[in-house]
Coordinates of C-alpha atoms in Angstrom, one line a residue:
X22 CA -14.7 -6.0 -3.0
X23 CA -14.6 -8.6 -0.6
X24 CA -11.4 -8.8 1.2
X25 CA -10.1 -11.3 3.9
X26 CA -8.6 -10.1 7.0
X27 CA -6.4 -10.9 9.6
X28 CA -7.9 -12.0 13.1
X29 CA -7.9 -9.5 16.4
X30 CA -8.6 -9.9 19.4
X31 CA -11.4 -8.5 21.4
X32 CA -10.8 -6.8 24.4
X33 CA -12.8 -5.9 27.2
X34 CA -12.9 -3.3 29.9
X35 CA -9.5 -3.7 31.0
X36 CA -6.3 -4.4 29.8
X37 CA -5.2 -6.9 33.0
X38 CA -8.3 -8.9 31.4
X39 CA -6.4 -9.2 27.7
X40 CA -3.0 -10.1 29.5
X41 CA -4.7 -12.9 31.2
X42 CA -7.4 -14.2 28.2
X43 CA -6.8 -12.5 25.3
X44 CA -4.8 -14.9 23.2
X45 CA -6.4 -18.2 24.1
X46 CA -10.0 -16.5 23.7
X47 CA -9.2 -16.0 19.6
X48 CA -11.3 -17.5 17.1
X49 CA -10.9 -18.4 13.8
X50 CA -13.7 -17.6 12.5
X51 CA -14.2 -14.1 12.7
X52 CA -11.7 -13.0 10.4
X53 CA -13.5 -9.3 10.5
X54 CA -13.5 -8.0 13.9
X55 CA -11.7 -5.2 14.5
X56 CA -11.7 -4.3 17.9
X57 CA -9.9 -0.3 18.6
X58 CA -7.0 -0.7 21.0
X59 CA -6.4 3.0 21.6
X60 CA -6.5 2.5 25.8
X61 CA -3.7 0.5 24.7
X62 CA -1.4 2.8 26.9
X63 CA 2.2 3.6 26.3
X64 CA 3.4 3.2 30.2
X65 CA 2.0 -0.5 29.9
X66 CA 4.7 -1.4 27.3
X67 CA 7.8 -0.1 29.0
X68 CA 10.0 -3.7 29.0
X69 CA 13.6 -4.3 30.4
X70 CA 16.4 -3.8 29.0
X71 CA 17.3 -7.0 28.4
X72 CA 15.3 -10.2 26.9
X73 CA 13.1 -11.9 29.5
X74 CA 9.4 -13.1 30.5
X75 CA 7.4 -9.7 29.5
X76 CA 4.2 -10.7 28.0
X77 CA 4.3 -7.4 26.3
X78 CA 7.2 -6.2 24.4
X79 CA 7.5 -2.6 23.4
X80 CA 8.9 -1.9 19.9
X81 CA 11.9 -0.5 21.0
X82 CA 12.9 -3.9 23.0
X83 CA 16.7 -4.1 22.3
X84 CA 16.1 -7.9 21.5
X85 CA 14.4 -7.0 18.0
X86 CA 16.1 -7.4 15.5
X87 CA 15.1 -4.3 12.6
X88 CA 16.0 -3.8 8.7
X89 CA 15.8 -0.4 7.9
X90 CA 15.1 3.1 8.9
X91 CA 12.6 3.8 11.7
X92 CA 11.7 6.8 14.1
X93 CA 11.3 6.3 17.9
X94 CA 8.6 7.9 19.0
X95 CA 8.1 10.6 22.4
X96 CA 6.7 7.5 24.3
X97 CA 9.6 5.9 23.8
X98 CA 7.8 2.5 23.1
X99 CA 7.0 2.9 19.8
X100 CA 8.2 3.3 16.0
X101 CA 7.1 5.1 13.0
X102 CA 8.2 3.9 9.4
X103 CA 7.7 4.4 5.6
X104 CA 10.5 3.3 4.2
X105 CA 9.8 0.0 1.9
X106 CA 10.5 -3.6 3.4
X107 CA 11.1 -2.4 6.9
X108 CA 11.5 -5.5 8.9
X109 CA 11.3 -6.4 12.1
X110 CA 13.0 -10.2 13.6
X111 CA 12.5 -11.3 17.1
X112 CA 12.8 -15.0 18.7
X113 CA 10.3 -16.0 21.3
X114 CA 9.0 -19.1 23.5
X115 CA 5.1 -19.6 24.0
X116 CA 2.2 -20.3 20.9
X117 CA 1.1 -17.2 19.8
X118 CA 2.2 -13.9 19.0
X119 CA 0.5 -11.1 18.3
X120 CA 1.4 -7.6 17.2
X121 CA -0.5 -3.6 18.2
X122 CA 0.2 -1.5 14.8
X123 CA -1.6 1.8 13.8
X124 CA -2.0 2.9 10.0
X125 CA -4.1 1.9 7.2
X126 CA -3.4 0.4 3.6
X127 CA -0.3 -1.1 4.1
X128 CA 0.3 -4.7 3.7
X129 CA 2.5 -6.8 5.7
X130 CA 3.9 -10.5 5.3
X131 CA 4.5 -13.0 8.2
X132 CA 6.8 -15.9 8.4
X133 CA 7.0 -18.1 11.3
X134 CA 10.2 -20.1 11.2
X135 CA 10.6 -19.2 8.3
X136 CA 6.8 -20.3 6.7
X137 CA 4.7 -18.1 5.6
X138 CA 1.6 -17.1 7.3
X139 CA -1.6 -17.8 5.4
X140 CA -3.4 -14.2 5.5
X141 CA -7.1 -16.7 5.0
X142 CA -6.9 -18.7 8.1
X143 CA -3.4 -18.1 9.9
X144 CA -2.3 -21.5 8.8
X145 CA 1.5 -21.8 8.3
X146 CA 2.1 -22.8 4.9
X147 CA 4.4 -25.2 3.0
X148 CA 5.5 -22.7 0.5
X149 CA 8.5 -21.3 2.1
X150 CA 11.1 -18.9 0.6
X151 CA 12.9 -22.0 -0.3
X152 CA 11.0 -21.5 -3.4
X153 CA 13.5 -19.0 -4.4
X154 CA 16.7 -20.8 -4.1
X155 CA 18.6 -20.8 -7.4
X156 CA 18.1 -23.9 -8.4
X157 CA 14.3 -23.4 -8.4
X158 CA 14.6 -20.2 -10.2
X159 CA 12.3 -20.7 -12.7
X160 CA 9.9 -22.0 -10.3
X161 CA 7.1 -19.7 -9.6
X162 CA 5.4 -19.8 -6.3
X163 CA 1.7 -20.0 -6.0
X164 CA -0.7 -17.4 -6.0
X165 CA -1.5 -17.7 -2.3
X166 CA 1.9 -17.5 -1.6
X167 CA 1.7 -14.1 -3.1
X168 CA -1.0 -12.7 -1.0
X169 CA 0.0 -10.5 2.3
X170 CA -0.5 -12.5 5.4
X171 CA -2.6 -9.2 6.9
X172 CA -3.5 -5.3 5.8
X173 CA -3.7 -2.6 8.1
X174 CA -7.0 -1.4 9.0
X175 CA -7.2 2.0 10.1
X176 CA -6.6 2.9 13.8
X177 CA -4.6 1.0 16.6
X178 CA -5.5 -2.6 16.6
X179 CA -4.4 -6.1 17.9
X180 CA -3.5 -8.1 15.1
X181 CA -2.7 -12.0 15.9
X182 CA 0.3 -13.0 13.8
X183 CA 0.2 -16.8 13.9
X184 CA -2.2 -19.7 14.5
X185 CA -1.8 -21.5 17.6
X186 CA 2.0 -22.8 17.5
X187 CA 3.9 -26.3 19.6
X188 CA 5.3 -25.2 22.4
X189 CA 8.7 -24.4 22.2
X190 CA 11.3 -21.5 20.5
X191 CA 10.3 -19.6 17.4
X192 CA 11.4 -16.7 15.2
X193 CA 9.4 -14.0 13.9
X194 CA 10.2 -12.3 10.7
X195 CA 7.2 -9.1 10.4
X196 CA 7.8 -7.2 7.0
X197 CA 6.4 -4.4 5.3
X198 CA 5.6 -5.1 1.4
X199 CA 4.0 -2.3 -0.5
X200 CA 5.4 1.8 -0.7
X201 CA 3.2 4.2 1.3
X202 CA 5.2 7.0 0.8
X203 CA 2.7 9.4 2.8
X204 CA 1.0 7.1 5.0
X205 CA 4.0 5.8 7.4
X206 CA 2.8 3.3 9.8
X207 CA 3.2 2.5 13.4
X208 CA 4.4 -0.6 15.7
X209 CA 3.6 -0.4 19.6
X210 CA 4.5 -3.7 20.4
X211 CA 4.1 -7.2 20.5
X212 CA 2.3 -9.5 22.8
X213 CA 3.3 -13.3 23.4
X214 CA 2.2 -15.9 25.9
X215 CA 2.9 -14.9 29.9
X216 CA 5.3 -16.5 31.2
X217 CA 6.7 -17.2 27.5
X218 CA 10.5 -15.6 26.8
X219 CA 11.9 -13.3 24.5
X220 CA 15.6 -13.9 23.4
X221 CA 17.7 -12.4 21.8
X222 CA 18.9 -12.9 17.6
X223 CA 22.4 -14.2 16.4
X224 CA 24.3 -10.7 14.5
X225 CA 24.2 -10.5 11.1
X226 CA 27.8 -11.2 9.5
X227 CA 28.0 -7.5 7.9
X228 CA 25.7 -4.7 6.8
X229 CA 23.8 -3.6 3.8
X230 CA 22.5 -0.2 2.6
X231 CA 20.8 -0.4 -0.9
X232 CA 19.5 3.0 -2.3
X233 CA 17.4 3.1 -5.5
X234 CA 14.1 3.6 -7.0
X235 CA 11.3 1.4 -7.9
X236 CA 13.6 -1.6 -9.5
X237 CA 14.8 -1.5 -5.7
X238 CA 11.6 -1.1 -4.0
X239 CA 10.3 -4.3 -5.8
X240 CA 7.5 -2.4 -7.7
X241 CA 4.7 -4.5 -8.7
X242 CA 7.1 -7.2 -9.2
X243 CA 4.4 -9.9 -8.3
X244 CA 1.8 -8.7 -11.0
X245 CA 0.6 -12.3 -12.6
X246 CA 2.8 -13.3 -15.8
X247 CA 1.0 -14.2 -19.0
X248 CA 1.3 -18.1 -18.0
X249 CA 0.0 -17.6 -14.8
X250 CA -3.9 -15.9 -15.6
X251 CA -6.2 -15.6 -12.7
X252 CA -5.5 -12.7 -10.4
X253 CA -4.5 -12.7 -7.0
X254 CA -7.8 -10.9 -5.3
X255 CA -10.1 -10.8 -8.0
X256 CA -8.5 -7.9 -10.2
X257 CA -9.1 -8.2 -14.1
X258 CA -5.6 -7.1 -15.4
X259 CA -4.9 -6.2 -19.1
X260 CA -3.7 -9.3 -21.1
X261 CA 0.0 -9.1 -20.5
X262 CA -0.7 -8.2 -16.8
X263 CA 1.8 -5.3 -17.4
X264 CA -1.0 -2.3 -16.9
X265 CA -2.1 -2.5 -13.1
X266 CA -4.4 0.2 -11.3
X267 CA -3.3 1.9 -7.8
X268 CA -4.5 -0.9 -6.3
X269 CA -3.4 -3.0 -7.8
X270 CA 0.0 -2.1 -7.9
X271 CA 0.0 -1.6 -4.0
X272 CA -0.8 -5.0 -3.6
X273 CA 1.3 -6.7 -6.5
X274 CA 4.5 -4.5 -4.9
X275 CA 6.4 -6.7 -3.0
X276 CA 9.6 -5.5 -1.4
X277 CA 9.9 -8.6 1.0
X278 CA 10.8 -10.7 -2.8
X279 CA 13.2 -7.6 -4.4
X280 CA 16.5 -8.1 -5.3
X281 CA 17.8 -6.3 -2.1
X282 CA 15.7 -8.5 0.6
X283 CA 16.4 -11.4 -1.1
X284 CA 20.2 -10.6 -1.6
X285 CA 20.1 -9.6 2.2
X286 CA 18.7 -12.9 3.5
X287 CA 20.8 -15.2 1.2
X288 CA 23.9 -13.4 2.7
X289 CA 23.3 -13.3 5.8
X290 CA 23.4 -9.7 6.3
X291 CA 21.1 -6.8 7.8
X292 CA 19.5 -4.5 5.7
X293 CA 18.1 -1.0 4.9
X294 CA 16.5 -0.2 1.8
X295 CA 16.3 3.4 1.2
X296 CA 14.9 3.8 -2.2
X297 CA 11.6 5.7 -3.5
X298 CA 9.7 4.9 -6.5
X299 CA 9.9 7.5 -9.7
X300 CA 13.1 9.1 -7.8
X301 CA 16.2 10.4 -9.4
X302 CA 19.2 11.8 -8.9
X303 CA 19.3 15.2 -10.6
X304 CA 15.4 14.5 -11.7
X305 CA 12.8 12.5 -11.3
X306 CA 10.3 10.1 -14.0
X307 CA 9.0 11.9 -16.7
X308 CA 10.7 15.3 -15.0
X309 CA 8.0 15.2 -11.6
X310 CA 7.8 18.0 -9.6
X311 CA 5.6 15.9 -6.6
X312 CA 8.8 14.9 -4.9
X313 CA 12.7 16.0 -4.8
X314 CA 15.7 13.8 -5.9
X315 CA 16.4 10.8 -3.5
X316 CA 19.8 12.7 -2.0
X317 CA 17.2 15.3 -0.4
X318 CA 15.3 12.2 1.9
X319 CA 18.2 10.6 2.3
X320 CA 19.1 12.0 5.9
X321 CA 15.4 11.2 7.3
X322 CA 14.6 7.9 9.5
X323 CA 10.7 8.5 7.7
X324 CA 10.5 9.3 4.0
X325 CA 7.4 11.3 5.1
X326 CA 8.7 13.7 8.3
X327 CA 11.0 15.9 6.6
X328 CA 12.0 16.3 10.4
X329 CA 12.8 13.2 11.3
X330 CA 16.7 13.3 11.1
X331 CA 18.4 9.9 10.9
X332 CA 20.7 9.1 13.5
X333 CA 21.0 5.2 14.2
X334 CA 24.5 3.8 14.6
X335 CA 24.0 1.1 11.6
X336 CA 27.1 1.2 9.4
X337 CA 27.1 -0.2 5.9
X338 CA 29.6 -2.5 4.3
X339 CA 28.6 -2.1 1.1
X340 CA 26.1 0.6 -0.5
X341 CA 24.4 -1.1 -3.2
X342 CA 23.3 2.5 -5.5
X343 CA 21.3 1.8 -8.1
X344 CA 19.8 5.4 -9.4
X345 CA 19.7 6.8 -12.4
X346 CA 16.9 4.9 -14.6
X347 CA 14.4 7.8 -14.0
X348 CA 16.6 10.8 -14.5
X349 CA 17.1 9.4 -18.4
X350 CA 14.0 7.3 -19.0
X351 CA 11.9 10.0 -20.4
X352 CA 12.3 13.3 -22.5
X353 CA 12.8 16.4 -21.0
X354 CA 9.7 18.6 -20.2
X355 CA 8.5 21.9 -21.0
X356 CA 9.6 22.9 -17.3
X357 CA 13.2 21.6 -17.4
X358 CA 14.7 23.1 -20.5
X359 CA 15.8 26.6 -18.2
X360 CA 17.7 24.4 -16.7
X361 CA 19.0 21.4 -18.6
X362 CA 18.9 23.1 -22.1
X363 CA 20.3 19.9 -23.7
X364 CA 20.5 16.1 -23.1
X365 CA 24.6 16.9 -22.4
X366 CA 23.3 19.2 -19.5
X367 CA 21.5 16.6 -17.8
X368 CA 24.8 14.2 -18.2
X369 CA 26.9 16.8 -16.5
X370 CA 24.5 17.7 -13.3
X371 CA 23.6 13.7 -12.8
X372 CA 27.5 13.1 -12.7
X373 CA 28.2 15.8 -10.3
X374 CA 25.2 15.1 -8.0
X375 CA 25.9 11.4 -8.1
X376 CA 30.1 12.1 -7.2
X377 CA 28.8 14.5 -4.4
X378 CA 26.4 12.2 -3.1
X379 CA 29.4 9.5 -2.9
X380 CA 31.5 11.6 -1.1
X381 CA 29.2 12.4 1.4
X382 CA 28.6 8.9 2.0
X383 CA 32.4 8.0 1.9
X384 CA 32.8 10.8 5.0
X385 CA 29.8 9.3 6.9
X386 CA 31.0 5.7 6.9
X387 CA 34.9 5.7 6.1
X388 CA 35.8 2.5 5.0
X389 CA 32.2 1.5 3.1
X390 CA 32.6 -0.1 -0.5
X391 CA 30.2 0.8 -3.2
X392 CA 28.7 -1.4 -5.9
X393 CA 27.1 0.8 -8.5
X394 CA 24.4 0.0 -10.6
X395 CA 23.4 0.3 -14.2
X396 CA 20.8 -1.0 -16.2
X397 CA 19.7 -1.7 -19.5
X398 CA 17.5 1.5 -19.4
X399 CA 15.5 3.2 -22.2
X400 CA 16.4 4.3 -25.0
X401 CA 20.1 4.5 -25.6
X402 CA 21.5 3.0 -22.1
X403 CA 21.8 6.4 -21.4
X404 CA 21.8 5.4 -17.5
X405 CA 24.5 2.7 -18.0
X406 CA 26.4 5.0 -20.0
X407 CA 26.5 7.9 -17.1
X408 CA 27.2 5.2 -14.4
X409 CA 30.5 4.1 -16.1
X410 CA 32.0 7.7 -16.7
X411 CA 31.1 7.8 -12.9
X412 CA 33.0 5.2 -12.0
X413 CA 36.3 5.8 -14.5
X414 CA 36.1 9.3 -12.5
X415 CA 36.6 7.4 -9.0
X416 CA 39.0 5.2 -10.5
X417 CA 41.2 8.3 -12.1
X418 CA 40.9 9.7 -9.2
X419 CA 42.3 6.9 -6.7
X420 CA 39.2 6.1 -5.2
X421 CA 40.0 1.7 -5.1
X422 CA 36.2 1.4 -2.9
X423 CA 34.4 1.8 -6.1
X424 CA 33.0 -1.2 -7.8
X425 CA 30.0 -1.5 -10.5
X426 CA 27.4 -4.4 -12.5
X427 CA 25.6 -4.4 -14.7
X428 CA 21.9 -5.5 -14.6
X429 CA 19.3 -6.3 -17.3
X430 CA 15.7 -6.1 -17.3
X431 CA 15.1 -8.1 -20.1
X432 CA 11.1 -9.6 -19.3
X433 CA 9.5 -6.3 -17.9
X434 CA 6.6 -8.5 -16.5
X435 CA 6.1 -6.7 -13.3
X436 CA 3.2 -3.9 -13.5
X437 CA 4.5 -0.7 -16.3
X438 CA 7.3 -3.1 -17.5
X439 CA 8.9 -3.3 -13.9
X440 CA 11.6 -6.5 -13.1
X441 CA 9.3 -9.9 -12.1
X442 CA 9.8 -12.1 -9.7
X443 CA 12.5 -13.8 -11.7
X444 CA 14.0 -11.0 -12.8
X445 CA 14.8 -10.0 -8.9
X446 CA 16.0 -13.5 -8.2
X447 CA 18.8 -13.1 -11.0
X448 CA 19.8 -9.7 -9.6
X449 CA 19.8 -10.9 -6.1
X450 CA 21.9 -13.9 -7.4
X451 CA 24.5 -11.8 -9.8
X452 CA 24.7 -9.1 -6.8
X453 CA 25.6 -12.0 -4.2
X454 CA 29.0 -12.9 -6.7
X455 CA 29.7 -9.4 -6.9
X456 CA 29.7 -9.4 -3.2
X457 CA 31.2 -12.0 -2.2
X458 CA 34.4 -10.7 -4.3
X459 CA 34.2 -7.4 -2.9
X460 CA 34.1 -8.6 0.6
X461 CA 36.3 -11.5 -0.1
X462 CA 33.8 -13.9 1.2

């Protein structure tokens, strides 16, 4: 299959020779050039401390601007992450940006203040996210719109970001789309014109943490509707576009259009989405052994280092928690009936995970509100069900930083009966009310 990719640039013998040429010696024509980048030292992106002319910015840069959970690595330049719609904002002068990544099968987006980056010829596009504002909900964006501006190609490379841009200030918004639990990725920095500026981001107004599964994650939530046949790279999809291969799925998942990126932007607010697909709390989709509940990752900066101990100083607002769909959306297996003998058993250990796992959170950021999640899960609302005897128990008990909503995924028409597009836009809408009440906006 013939797949379109993002332009590079090719070096030479040394790196003084890329600072100098590099970026004005790009062509658009040769889409397929990858050129290795692995002399592409770790002293040679050591940056102030503060924003200023660097031609190279090292990952770390305290002018970027990141959603979510990443590691810093022993060179102290760069960053490791797996966790889904990991984002990274930064504001520049100059025309052109490019960015050095390592990793492979992991698609990214690009928008350019605030247009999307054409992944076919690094043209900005008209389709913005506009597309998604509520009074265009029904609105579909097109199919390019829906393709990643660029994939990772295995190895450190140079990956240019934009077409050639006026001359003046620009934002950068670099986010990660599809889940690759087990292959994290790695940013080393970015490169922008010499003599071009780096500055640094207004704050977000507040912070939030949203921890969930695959509804979160934005699981093949772009998979083409019944209205909209003819697939997005060529894939021949079941009828109802509902069945989707591996990948398939990796490129119809989507986390920069969830409910929780979306919600985030709209707001205002920074982010971290810390949700896994097929997770649970007491067990996981279909009663899977391959990983553990979410509460065991929960304390990693990667989902994939069970090492990497989380340690930033973001602080939530609000925790968005919306678990619970895979511990009641299938039977109970052969293997699980030691230790949930009945249907009532699983009730009792989900509640008292689920209670434990909120008072852990309530001791690690006193003062945090939670909005609690429940959906119109398979067969008997079991899920929905569980989350409201949670929440009467926080309520009996005094607990006033409890809140909950209820959510419906009434269309299924993302890959497996997953939320669509719309679907997310709805959430992301009837989440920002919640919100705003909680927080008194």
């Amino acid at each position: 299959m013939h797949r379109t990719r993002p332009l590079f640039i090719t070096c030479s013998l040394l790196l003084s020779l890329l600072i100098l040429s590099a970026c004005s010696s790009l062509s658009l024509n040769k889409p397929h050039n990858i050129i290795s980048l692995d002399y592409f030292k770790p002293k040679l992106l050591n940056d102030s401390i503060t924003c200023g002319q660097n031609k190279i910015i090292s990952a770390t840069n305290p002018c970027l601007l990141i959603n979510g959970r990443t590691q810093v690595m022993n060179d102290s330049n760069t960053r490791k992450f797996d966790w889904p719609g990991t984002e990274f904002n930064l504001k520049f002068s100059g025309t052109s940006i490019s960015v050095v990544m390592s990793g492979s099968q992991t698609y990214f987006d690009v928008y350019i203040n605030g247009n999307k980056v054409n992944q076919t010829n690094l043209n900005l596009m008209n389709k913005t996210t506009q597309a998604f504002k509520s009074e265009n909900l029904f609105k579909m964006p097109t199919k390019e719109f829906l393709k990643p501006s660029f994939e990772l190609t295995l190895g450190k490379n140079l990956y240019k970001l934009t077409p050639k841009l006026n001359k003046g200030i620009h934002t950068l918004r670099l986010i990660k789309r599809n889940e690759t639990i087990s292959n994290p990725s790695q940013i080393h920095g970015f490169i922008i014109d010499s003599l071009a500026t780096l500055m640094p981001l207004k704050p977000k107004k507040f912070n939030l943490e949203f921890i969930g599964d695959s509804y979160t994650v934005g699981y093949g939530n772009t998979s083409p509707m019944e209205r909209l046949r003819g697939n997005i790279d060529g894939f021949d999809q079941d009828p109802t576009s509902r069945n989707c291969t591996d990948k398939e799925l990796s490129l119809y998942t989507n986390s920069s259009l969830n409910y929780a990126t979306q919600l985030s932007h709209q707001l205002n607010a920074s982010y971290q989405i810390n949700s896994i697909s097929g997770i649970g709390v007491a067990r996981n989709y279909n009663g899977s052994k391959s990983l553990e509940p979410l509460i065991n990752y929960y304390n990693q900066s990667v989902i994939s280092d069970r090492t990497s101990n989380y340690d930033d100083d973001f602080k939530p607002d609000v925790i968005i928690i919306a678990l619970g769909t895979n511990d009641f959306s299938t039977v109970l297996q052969d293997h699980e009936i030691a230790k949930y003998p009945t249907r009532e058993a699983l009730y009792r250990e989900f509640q008292k995970k689920y209670i434990l796992f909120i008072g852990m959170l309530r001791t690690k950021y006193p003062g945090v509100q939670f909005l609690l999640v429940a959906n119109n899960s398979w067969p008997e609302n079991e899920q929905r069900n569980q989350i409201r005897k949670i929440v009467q128990h926080e309520l009996i008990n005094s607990k006033s930083d409890i809140h909950s909503i209820d959510l419906d995924n009434l269309m299924g028409l993302g890959c497996h009966w997953h939320p669509g597009l719309k679907t997310h836009k709805e959430w992301s809408l009837q989440i920002e009310r919640k919100i705003n009440k909680i927080l008194e906006l």
